[in-house]
Short mmCIF file of C-alpha atoms (C1' of nucleotides) in Angstrom, two decimals:
data_model
loop_
_atom_site.label_atom_id
_atom_site.label_comp_id
_atom_site.label_asym_id
_atom_site.label_seq_id
_atom_site.Cartn_x
_atom_site.Cartn_y
_atom_site.Cartn_z
CA UNK N 3 -0.79 30.98 22.29
CA UNK N 4 -3.79 32.15 20.37
CA UNK N 5 -7.28 30.81 20.93
CA UNK N 6 -7.96 27.53 22.62
CA UNK N 7 -11.24 26.68 20.97
CA UNK N 8 -9.89 23.50 19.55
CA UNK N 9 -8.49 22.41 22.89
CA UNK N 10 -11.73 23.06 24.74
CA UNK N 11 -13.77 21.21 22.14
CA UNK N 12 -11.43 18.27 22.52
CA UNK N 13 -11.81 18.24 26.29
CA UNK N 14 -15.56 18.46 26.03
CA UNK N 15 -15.71 15.66 23.49
CA UNK N 16 -13.37 13.32 25.32
CA UNK N 17 -15.15 13.80 28.61
CA UNK N 18 -18.55 13.30 27.06
CA UNK N 19 -17.20 10.04 25.74
CA UNK N 20 -16.27 8.92 29.24
CA UNK N 21 -19.55 10.19 30.61
CA UNK N 22 -21.78 8.30 28.19
CA UNK N 23 -19.73 5.13 28.45
CA UNK N 24 -20.19 5.23 32.19
CA UNK N 25 -23.83 6.20 32.33
CA UNK N 26 -24.96 3.86 29.58
CA UNK N 27 -22.98 0.85 30.74
CA UNK N 28 -26.06 -0.67 32.43
CA UNK N 29 -27.64 -0.94 28.98
CA UNK N 30 -24.52 -2.39 27.40
CA UNK N 31 -24.10 0.50 25.02
CA UNK N 32 -21.49 3.26 25.02
CA UNK N 33 -21.00 6.75 23.77
CA UNK N 34 -20.83 5.43 20.22
CA UNK N 35 -24.41 4.24 20.06
CA UNK N 36 -26.22 7.00 21.90
CA UNK N 37 -26.63 9.35 18.96
CA UNK N 38 -27.82 6.64 16.59
CA UNK N 39 -30.38 5.19 18.96
CA UNK N 40 -31.93 8.60 19.59
CA UNK N 41 -32.10 9.42 15.91
CA UNK N 42 -33.83 6.15 15.06
CA UNK N 43 -36.33 6.84 17.78
CA UNK N 44 -36.85 10.35 16.51
CA UNK N 45 -37.25 9.32 12.88
CA UNK N 46 -38.81 5.86 12.71
CA UNK N 47 -37.95 4.14 9.46
CA UNK N 48 -34.82 6.19 8.86
CA UNK N 49 -31.99 4.49 6.98
CA UNK N 50 -28.40 4.10 8.05
CA UNK N 51 -27.08 6.54 5.49
CA UNK N 52 -29.58 9.17 6.49
CA UNK N 53 -28.39 9.08 10.08
CA UNK N 54 -24.80 9.22 8.91
CA UNK N 55 -25.64 12.41 7.06
CA UNK N 56 -27.43 14.02 9.98
CA UNK N 57 -24.50 13.45 12.31
CA UNK N 58 -21.76 13.81 9.70
CA UNK N 59 -20.54 10.33 10.48
CA UNK N 60 -18.70 7.94 8.24
CA UNK N 61 -21.00 5.26 6.92
CA UNK N 62 -18.78 2.52 8.30
CA UNK N 63 -18.98 3.95 11.79
CA UNK N 64 -22.69 4.26 11.37
CA UNK N 65 -23.10 0.69 10.18
CA UNK N 66 -21.26 -0.65 13.19
CA UNK N 67 -23.22 1.41 15.69
CA UNK N 68 -26.48 0.20 14.20
CA UNK N 69 -25.28 -3.40 14.11
CA UNK N 70 -24.61 -3.24 17.80
CA UNK N 71 -28.02 -1.76 18.55
CA UNK N 72 -29.62 -4.55 16.51
CA UNK N 73 -27.62 -7.26 18.25
CA UNK N 74 -28.77 -5.92 21.59
CA UNK N 75 -32.33 -6.03 20.35
CA UNK N 76 -32.89 -2.31 20.75
CA UNK N 77 -33.34 -1.66 17.05
CA UNK N 78 -34.94 -3.62 14.23
CA UNK N 79 -34.27 -3.51 10.52
CA UNK N 80 -37.21 -3.70 8.18
CA UNK N 81 -36.37 -4.72 4.63
CA UNK N 82 -37.86 -2.49 1.97
CA UNK N 83 -39.18 -4.46 -0.97
CA UNK N 84 -38.70 -1.66 -3.49
CA UNK N 85 -35.01 -1.29 -2.72
CA UNK N 86 -33.21 -4.27 -1.31
CA UNK N 87 -30.04 -2.32 -0.65
CA UNK N 88 -31.26 -0.39 2.32
CA UNK N 89 -33.43 -1.15 5.31
CA UNK N 90 -35.57 1.01 7.52
CA UNK N 91 -34.74 1.22 11.18
CA UNK N 92 -37.08 1.18 14.15
CA UNK N 93 -36.59 1.17 17.90
CA UNK N 94 -38.00 -2.03 19.45
CA UNK N 95 -40.15 -2.12 22.55
CA UNK N 96 -37.12 -3.21 24.50
CA UNK N 97 -35.18 -0.33 23.00
CA UNK N 98 -37.76 2.27 23.99
CA UNK N 99 -36.90 1.95 27.65
CA UNK N 100 -33.23 2.49 26.78
CA UNK N 101 -34.20 5.54 24.74
CA UNK N 102 -36.00 6.96 27.77
CA UNK N 103 -32.91 6.50 29.92
CA UNK N 104 -30.56 7.77 27.24
CA UNK N 105 -32.58 10.96 26.95
CA UNK N 106 -32.26 11.52 30.67
CA UNK N 107 -28.53 10.88 30.54
CA UNK N 108 -28.11 13.28 27.64
CA UNK N 109 -30.15 15.98 29.32
CA UNK N 110 -28.04 15.63 32.44
CA UNK N 111 -24.86 16.04 30.45
CA UNK N 112 -26.27 19.12 28.84
CA UNK N 113 -27.06 20.53 32.25
CA UNK N 114 -23.56 19.76 33.46
CA UNK N 115 -22.05 21.59 30.52
CA UNK N 116 -24.36 24.58 30.67
CA UNK N 117 -24.35 24.74 34.42
CA UNK N 118 -23.90 28.49 34.76
CA UNK N 119 -25.16 29.78 31.43
CA UNK N 120 -28.24 31.94 31.16
CA UNK N 121 -30.91 30.54 28.87
CA UNK N 122 -30.25 33.27 26.34
CA UNK N 123 -26.50 32.72 26.52
CA UNK N 124 -26.99 29.04 25.96
CA UNK N 125 -29.15 29.59 22.94
CA UNK N 126 -26.56 31.87 21.43
CA UNK N 127 -23.70 29.53 22.19
CA UNK N 128 -25.59 26.74 20.54
CA UNK N 129 -26.05 28.78 17.41
CA UNK N 130 -22.39 29.64 17.27
CA UNK N 131 -21.36 26.03 17.76
CA UNK N 132 -23.71 25.04 15.01
CA UNK N 133 -22.03 27.50 12.70
CA UNK N 134 -18.59 26.28 13.68
CA UNK N 135 -19.56 22.65 13.18
CA UNK N 136 -20.88 23.62 9.81
CA UNK N 137 -17.67 25.38 8.82
CA UNK N 138 -15.66 22.41 10.03
CA UNK N 139 -17.68 19.89 8.14
CA UNK N 140 -17.93 21.95 4.97
CA UNK N 141 -14.22 22.56 4.85
CA UNK N 142 -13.42 18.89 5.26
CA UNK N 143 -16.10 17.72 2.92
CA UNK N 144 -15.23 20.03 0.07
CA UNK N 145 -11.80 18.51 -0.06
CA UNK N 146 -12.91 14.90 -0.23
CA UNK N 147 -12.03 12.55 -3.01
CA UNK N 148 -11.69 14.20 -6.38
CA UNK N 149 -9.66 17.13 -5.09
CA UNK N 150 -11.77 19.41 -7.22
CA UNK N 151 -14.71 19.94 -4.99
CA UNK N 152 -17.87 18.25 -6.04
CA UNK N 153 -21.09 17.74 -4.22
CA UNK P 19 -35.07 17.55 20.80
CA UNK P 20 -33.46 19.86 23.27
CA UNK P 21 -30.07 21.41 22.75
CA UNK P 22 -27.55 20.04 20.35
CA UNK P 23 -24.41 21.26 22.04
CA UNK P 24 -23.08 17.77 22.44
CA UNK P 25 -23.71 16.93 18.83
CA UNK P 26 -21.98 20.06 17.55
CA UNK P 27 -18.97 19.48 19.79
CA UNK P 28 -18.72 15.97 18.42
CA UNK P 29 -18.82 17.18 14.83
CA UNK P 30 -16.20 19.80 15.52
CA UNK P 31 -13.93 17.31 17.25
CA UNK P 32 -14.25 14.60 14.65
CA UNK P 33 -13.62 16.97 11.80
CA UNK P 34 -10.63 18.53 13.50
CA UNK P 35 -9.27 15.02 13.79
CA UNK P 36 -9.58 14.52 10.05
CA UNK P 37 -8.17 17.97 9.40
CA UNK P 38 -5.02 17.55 11.46
CA UNK P 39 -4.40 14.04 10.20
CA UNK P 40 -4.51 15.39 6.69
CA UNK P 41 -2.52 18.55 7.17
CA UNK P 42 0.16 17.00 9.32
CA UNK P 43 0.64 13.88 7.22
CA UNK P 44 3.74 15.35 5.52
CA UNK P 45 5.42 15.37 8.94
CA UNK P 46 4.30 11.83 9.78
CA UNK P 47 2.27 12.93 12.75
CA UNK P 48 -1.48 13.08 13.19
CA UNK P 49 -4.08 14.83 15.25
CA UNK P 50 -2.95 12.88 18.30
CA UNK P 51 0.49 14.44 18.51
CA UNK P 52 -0.26 18.04 17.64
CA UNK P 53 -1.24 19.20 21.11
CA UNK P 54 1.71 17.51 22.82
CA UNK P 55 4.30 18.85 20.42
CA UNK P 56 3.06 22.41 20.85
CA UNK P 57 3.01 22.13 24.61
CA UNK P 58 6.58 20.84 24.78
CA UNK P 59 7.66 23.72 22.59
CA UNK P 60 5.78 26.16 24.77
CA UNK P 61 7.15 24.78 28.04
CA UNK P 62 10.64 23.42 27.46
CA UNK P 63 11.52 20.83 30.08
CA UNK P 64 7.90 19.95 30.85
CA UNK P 65 7.20 16.37 31.93
CA UNK P 66 4.71 13.96 30.42
CA UNK P 67 2.37 14.09 33.37
CA UNK P 68 2.31 17.84 33.35
CA UNK P 69 1.13 17.90 29.75
CA UNK P 70 -1.45 15.26 30.55
CA UNK P 71 -2.82 17.55 33.23
CA UNK P 72 -2.90 20.63 31.02
CA UNK P 73 -4.88 18.86 28.34
CA UNK P 74 -6.85 16.57 30.66
CA UNK P 75 -5.47 13.56 28.87
CA UNK P 76 -4.97 10.09 30.21
CA UNK P 77 -1.33 9.46 31.03
CA UNK P 78 -1.25 6.41 28.77
CA UNK P 79 -2.42 8.43 25.81
CA UNK P 80 0.11 11.05 26.70
CA UNK P 81 2.95 8.54 26.95
CA UNK P 82 2.21 7.16 23.52
CA UNK P 83 1.99 10.56 21.86
CA UNK P 84 5.34 11.55 23.32
CA UNK P 85 6.92 8.24 22.34
CA UNK P 86 5.93 8.84 18.77
CA UNK P 87 7.33 12.36 18.80
CA UNK P 88 10.59 11.00 20.19
CA UNK P 89 10.78 8.22 17.62
CA UNK P 90 10.37 10.78 14.89
CA UNK P 91 13.18 12.79 16.41
CA UNK P 92 11.03 15.85 17.03
CA UNK P 93 11.30 15.65 20.81
CA UNK P 94 14.08 14.66 23.17
CA UNK P 95 13.91 13.32 26.70
CA UNK P 96 16.40 14.58 29.20
CA UNK P 97 16.84 12.41 32.26
CA UNK P 98 16.68 14.28 35.54
CA UNK P 99 19.29 13.07 38.02
CA UNK P 100 17.28 14.00 41.09
CA UNK P 101 14.28 11.93 40.09
CA UNK P 102 14.85 9.01 37.78
CA UNK P 103 11.13 8.38 37.31
CA UNK P 104 10.43 11.31 35.08
CA UNK P 105 12.20 13.04 32.24
CA UNK P 106 12.10 16.53 30.87
CA UNK P 107 10.96 17.07 27.32
CA UNK P 108 12.40 19.39 24.69
CA UNK P 109 11.68 20.01 21.04
CA UNK P 110 14.70 19.15 18.89
CA UNK P 111 16.03 21.33 16.11
CA UNK P 112 14.35 19.02 13.63
CA UNK P 113 11.14 19.33 15.63
CA UNK P 114 11.14 23.11 15.60
CA UNK P 115 10.36 23.26 11.91
CA UNK P 116 7.41 20.93 12.51
CA UNK P 117 6.28 23.17 15.35
CA UNK P 118 6.31 26.12 12.99
CA UNK P 119 4.14 24.28 10.50
CA UNK P 120 1.84 22.89 13.15
CA UNK P 121 1.18 26.36 14.45
CA UNK P 122 0.19 27.51 10.99
CA UNK P 123 -2.08 24.51 10.56
CA UNK P 124 -3.71 25.13 13.94
CA UNK P 125 -4.22 28.79 13.22
CA UNK P 126 -5.84 27.95 9.91
CA UNK P 127 -8.24 25.56 11.61
CA UNK P 128 -9.13 28.22 14.09
CA UNK P 129 -9.87 30.61 11.26
CA UNK P 130 -12.01 28.03 9.52
CA UNK P 131 -14.05 27.51 12.67
CA UNK P 132 -14.39 31.18 13.54
CA UNK P 133 -14.93 32.24 9.98
CA UNK P 134 -17.81 34.61 10.58
CA UNK P 135 -17.41 35.50 14.23
CA UNK P 136 -16.59 39.00 15.37
CA UNK P 137 -13.47 39.27 17.49
CA UNK P 138 -15.54 40.03 20.55
CA UNK P 139 -17.91 37.17 19.86
CA UNK P 140 -15.02 34.82 19.48
CA UNK P 141 -13.51 35.89 22.76
CA UNK P 142 -16.79 35.32 24.53
CA UNK P 143 -17.36 31.95 22.90
CA UNK P 144 -13.95 30.88 23.96
CA UNK P 145 -14.65 31.80 27.54
CA UNK P 146 -17.89 29.87 27.53
CA UNK P 147 -16.25 26.82 26.01
CA UNK P 148 -13.59 27.01 28.64
CA UNK P 149 -16.24 26.98 31.32
CA UNK P 150 -18.01 24.08 29.71
CA UNK P 151 -14.80 22.10 29.36
CA UNK P 152 -14.17 22.79 32.99
CA UNK P 153 -17.58 21.58 34.06
CA UNK P 154 -17.16 18.48 31.92
CA UNK P 155 -13.79 17.61 33.32
CA UNK P 156 -14.68 18.39 36.90
CA UNK P 157 -17.78 16.27 36.80
CA UNK P 158 -15.93 13.29 35.38
CA UNK P 159 -12.94 13.69 37.59
CA UNK P 160 -14.83 13.96 40.85
CA UNK P 161 -16.30 10.56 40.22
CA UNK P 162 -13.04 8.78 39.56
CA UNK P 163 -11.84 5.83 41.50
CA UNK P 164 -12.91 5.77 45.14
CA UNK P 165 -16.50 6.79 44.42
CA UNK P 166 -16.31 9.20 47.29
CA UNK P 167 -14.70 12.13 45.65
CA UNK P 168 -11.15 12.80 46.54
CA UNK P 169 -8.62 15.05 45.00
"C1'" DC H 21 16.42 1.86 58.61
"C1'" DT H 22 12.16 -0.76 56.78
"C1'" DA H 23 7.54 -1.20 55.24
"C1'" DA H 24 3.77 1.20 53.28
"C1'" DT H 25 2.41 4.47 50.13
"C1'" DA H 26 2.80 7.77 46.33
"C1'" DT H 27 4.35 9.17 41.83
"C1'" DA H 28 5.96 8.83 36.75
"C1'" DG H 29 5.63 6.10 32.98
"C1'" DT H 30 4.53 1.78 30.18
"C1'" DT H 31 1.64 -1.54 28.12
"C1'" DG H 32 -2.39 -4.76 26.97
"C1'" DC H 33 -6.96 -4.37 26.07
"C1'" DA H 34 -11.35 -2.37 24.54
"C1'" DT H 35 -14.02 1.12 22.04
"C1'" DA H 36 -15.01 4.87 18.55
"C1'" DT H 37 -13.77 6.49 14.51
"C1'" DG H 38 -12.44 7.39 9.30
"C1'" DC H 39 -10.83 5.50 4.99
"C1'" DA H 40 -10.85 2.49 1.16
"C1'" DA H 41 -11.89 -1.65 -1.03
"C1'" DC H 42 -15.52 -4.55 -1.56
"C1'" DT H 43 -20.51 -6.67 -2.52
"C1'" DA H 44 -25.16 -6.28 -3.85
"C1'" DT H 45 -28.66 -3.83 -5.85
"C1'" DA H 46 -30.61 0.07 -8.59
"C1'" DT H 47 -30.43 3.56 -12.16
"C1'" DT H 48 -28.84 5.67 -16.42
"C1'" DA H 49 -26.70 6.05 -21.00
"C1'" DG H 50 -26.46 4.26 -25.54
"C1'" DC C 2 -31.56 -4.86 -23.41
"C1'" DT C 3 -26.55 -4.22 -21.83
"C1'" DA C 4 -22.74 -1.78 -19.96
"C1'" DA C 5 -21.43 1.91 -17.06
"C1'" DT C 6 -22.34 4.25 -13.07
"C1'" DA C 7 -24.49 5.27 -8.60
"C1'" DT C 8 -26.09 4.02 -4.09
"C1'" DA C 9 -26.50 1.36 0.54
"C1'" DG C 10 -24.02 -1.27 3.48
"C1'" DT C 11 -20.01 -4.21 5.18
"C1'" DT C 12 -15.45 -5.08 6.57
"C1'" DG C 13 -10.21 -4.88 7.26
"C1'" DC C 14 -7.04 -1.73 8.68
"C1'" DA C 15 -5.03 2.22 11.12
"C1'" DT C 16 -5.20 5.77 14.71
"C1'" DA C 17 -6.64 8.12 19.14
"C1'" DT C 18 -8.21 7.35 23.30
"C1'" DG C 19 -9.25 5.74 28.41
"C1'" DC C 20 -8.69 2.24 31.89
"C1'" DA C 21 -6.29 -0.82 34.80
"C1'" DA C 22 -2.48 -3.54 35.96
"C1'" DC C 23 2.18 -3.23 36.06
"C1'" DT C 24 7.35 -1.57 36.97
"C1'" DA C 25 10.62 1.52 38.82
"C1'" DT C 26 11.73 5.05 41.75
"C1'" DA C 27 10.79 8.35 45.58
"C1'" DT C 28 8.66 9.72 49.90
"C1'" DT C 29 6.53 8.99 54.36
"C1'" DA C 30 5.19 6.61 58.65
"C1'" DG C 31 6.73 4.09 62.51
#
DNA sequence: CTAATATAGTTGCATATGCAACTATATTAG
DNA sequence: CTAATATAGTTGCATATGCAACTATATTAG
């Protein structure tokens, strides 16, 4: 067997899924909302599609995550008069407390993963993962739709 | 924002999912069967639970992946007389061709991910990911069931 | 030996996800 | 201006996944 990078990434992803589902259960959200909530907090007024792009998510997935956050009252949509297709997203007061907790939960997960890595090692690993994620996404994206790659 | 390790892992995982689904479509399997098929090939006579342990998969997930491989005729179950609960798994002749292709597809994905990494860098990254996967799994697993951790 | 427990697998349910078809609105070409 | 095209979101469908309850078989305690 050659390298096991794909296997390890899968294990990390699947366990993070379990982790967030467990830790965020008190707030009635799961691993699928975590990323979106934090992004809306980070960029007030961001639109659904913009978040989808940042995280390389499908827009359908994104729409559902945001719907759930709105239903729970953690996020609010503000209609934009100039363009009625999209709406701007904001974390509500109620949602801010959940953001605080979610940040703690995320930080803890990061610490669990990086347990025995030196700071410098961690920084380097992060860079490499970023590159790999970029390769992964680019490869997939270039082969979307029209076969002939188009932006 | 602190580190983005979790985000990158998620992007890598989700894109690998798309990748395998696409590349393996001609063989009527998807990203969910790939790992199991290769393991059965690698360890002829392995049982379902053993694969689940190797990949840190839930046994239900594992059961379904194997069922699909059997339905497609790529894998065969051999009943063990001494213990009628479990069965040993083998890749069929038909399955071996799919194994060959799956290996190529996996190798290509690995090359896509590691595109610009030196051999040494790649080896190191792999080790670190292995550690991280281990931390992830251990943390989750210690908190299963009886709260008080038990093996 | 018999009852309690452990082990291997199966299955219903819930969630996260991507894809593709769809709707509504906005922009561009002619 | 009008028709064609683009953009933002929504929704039905399919797959991968984990959990928990379940069945069947095996092992262990007494």
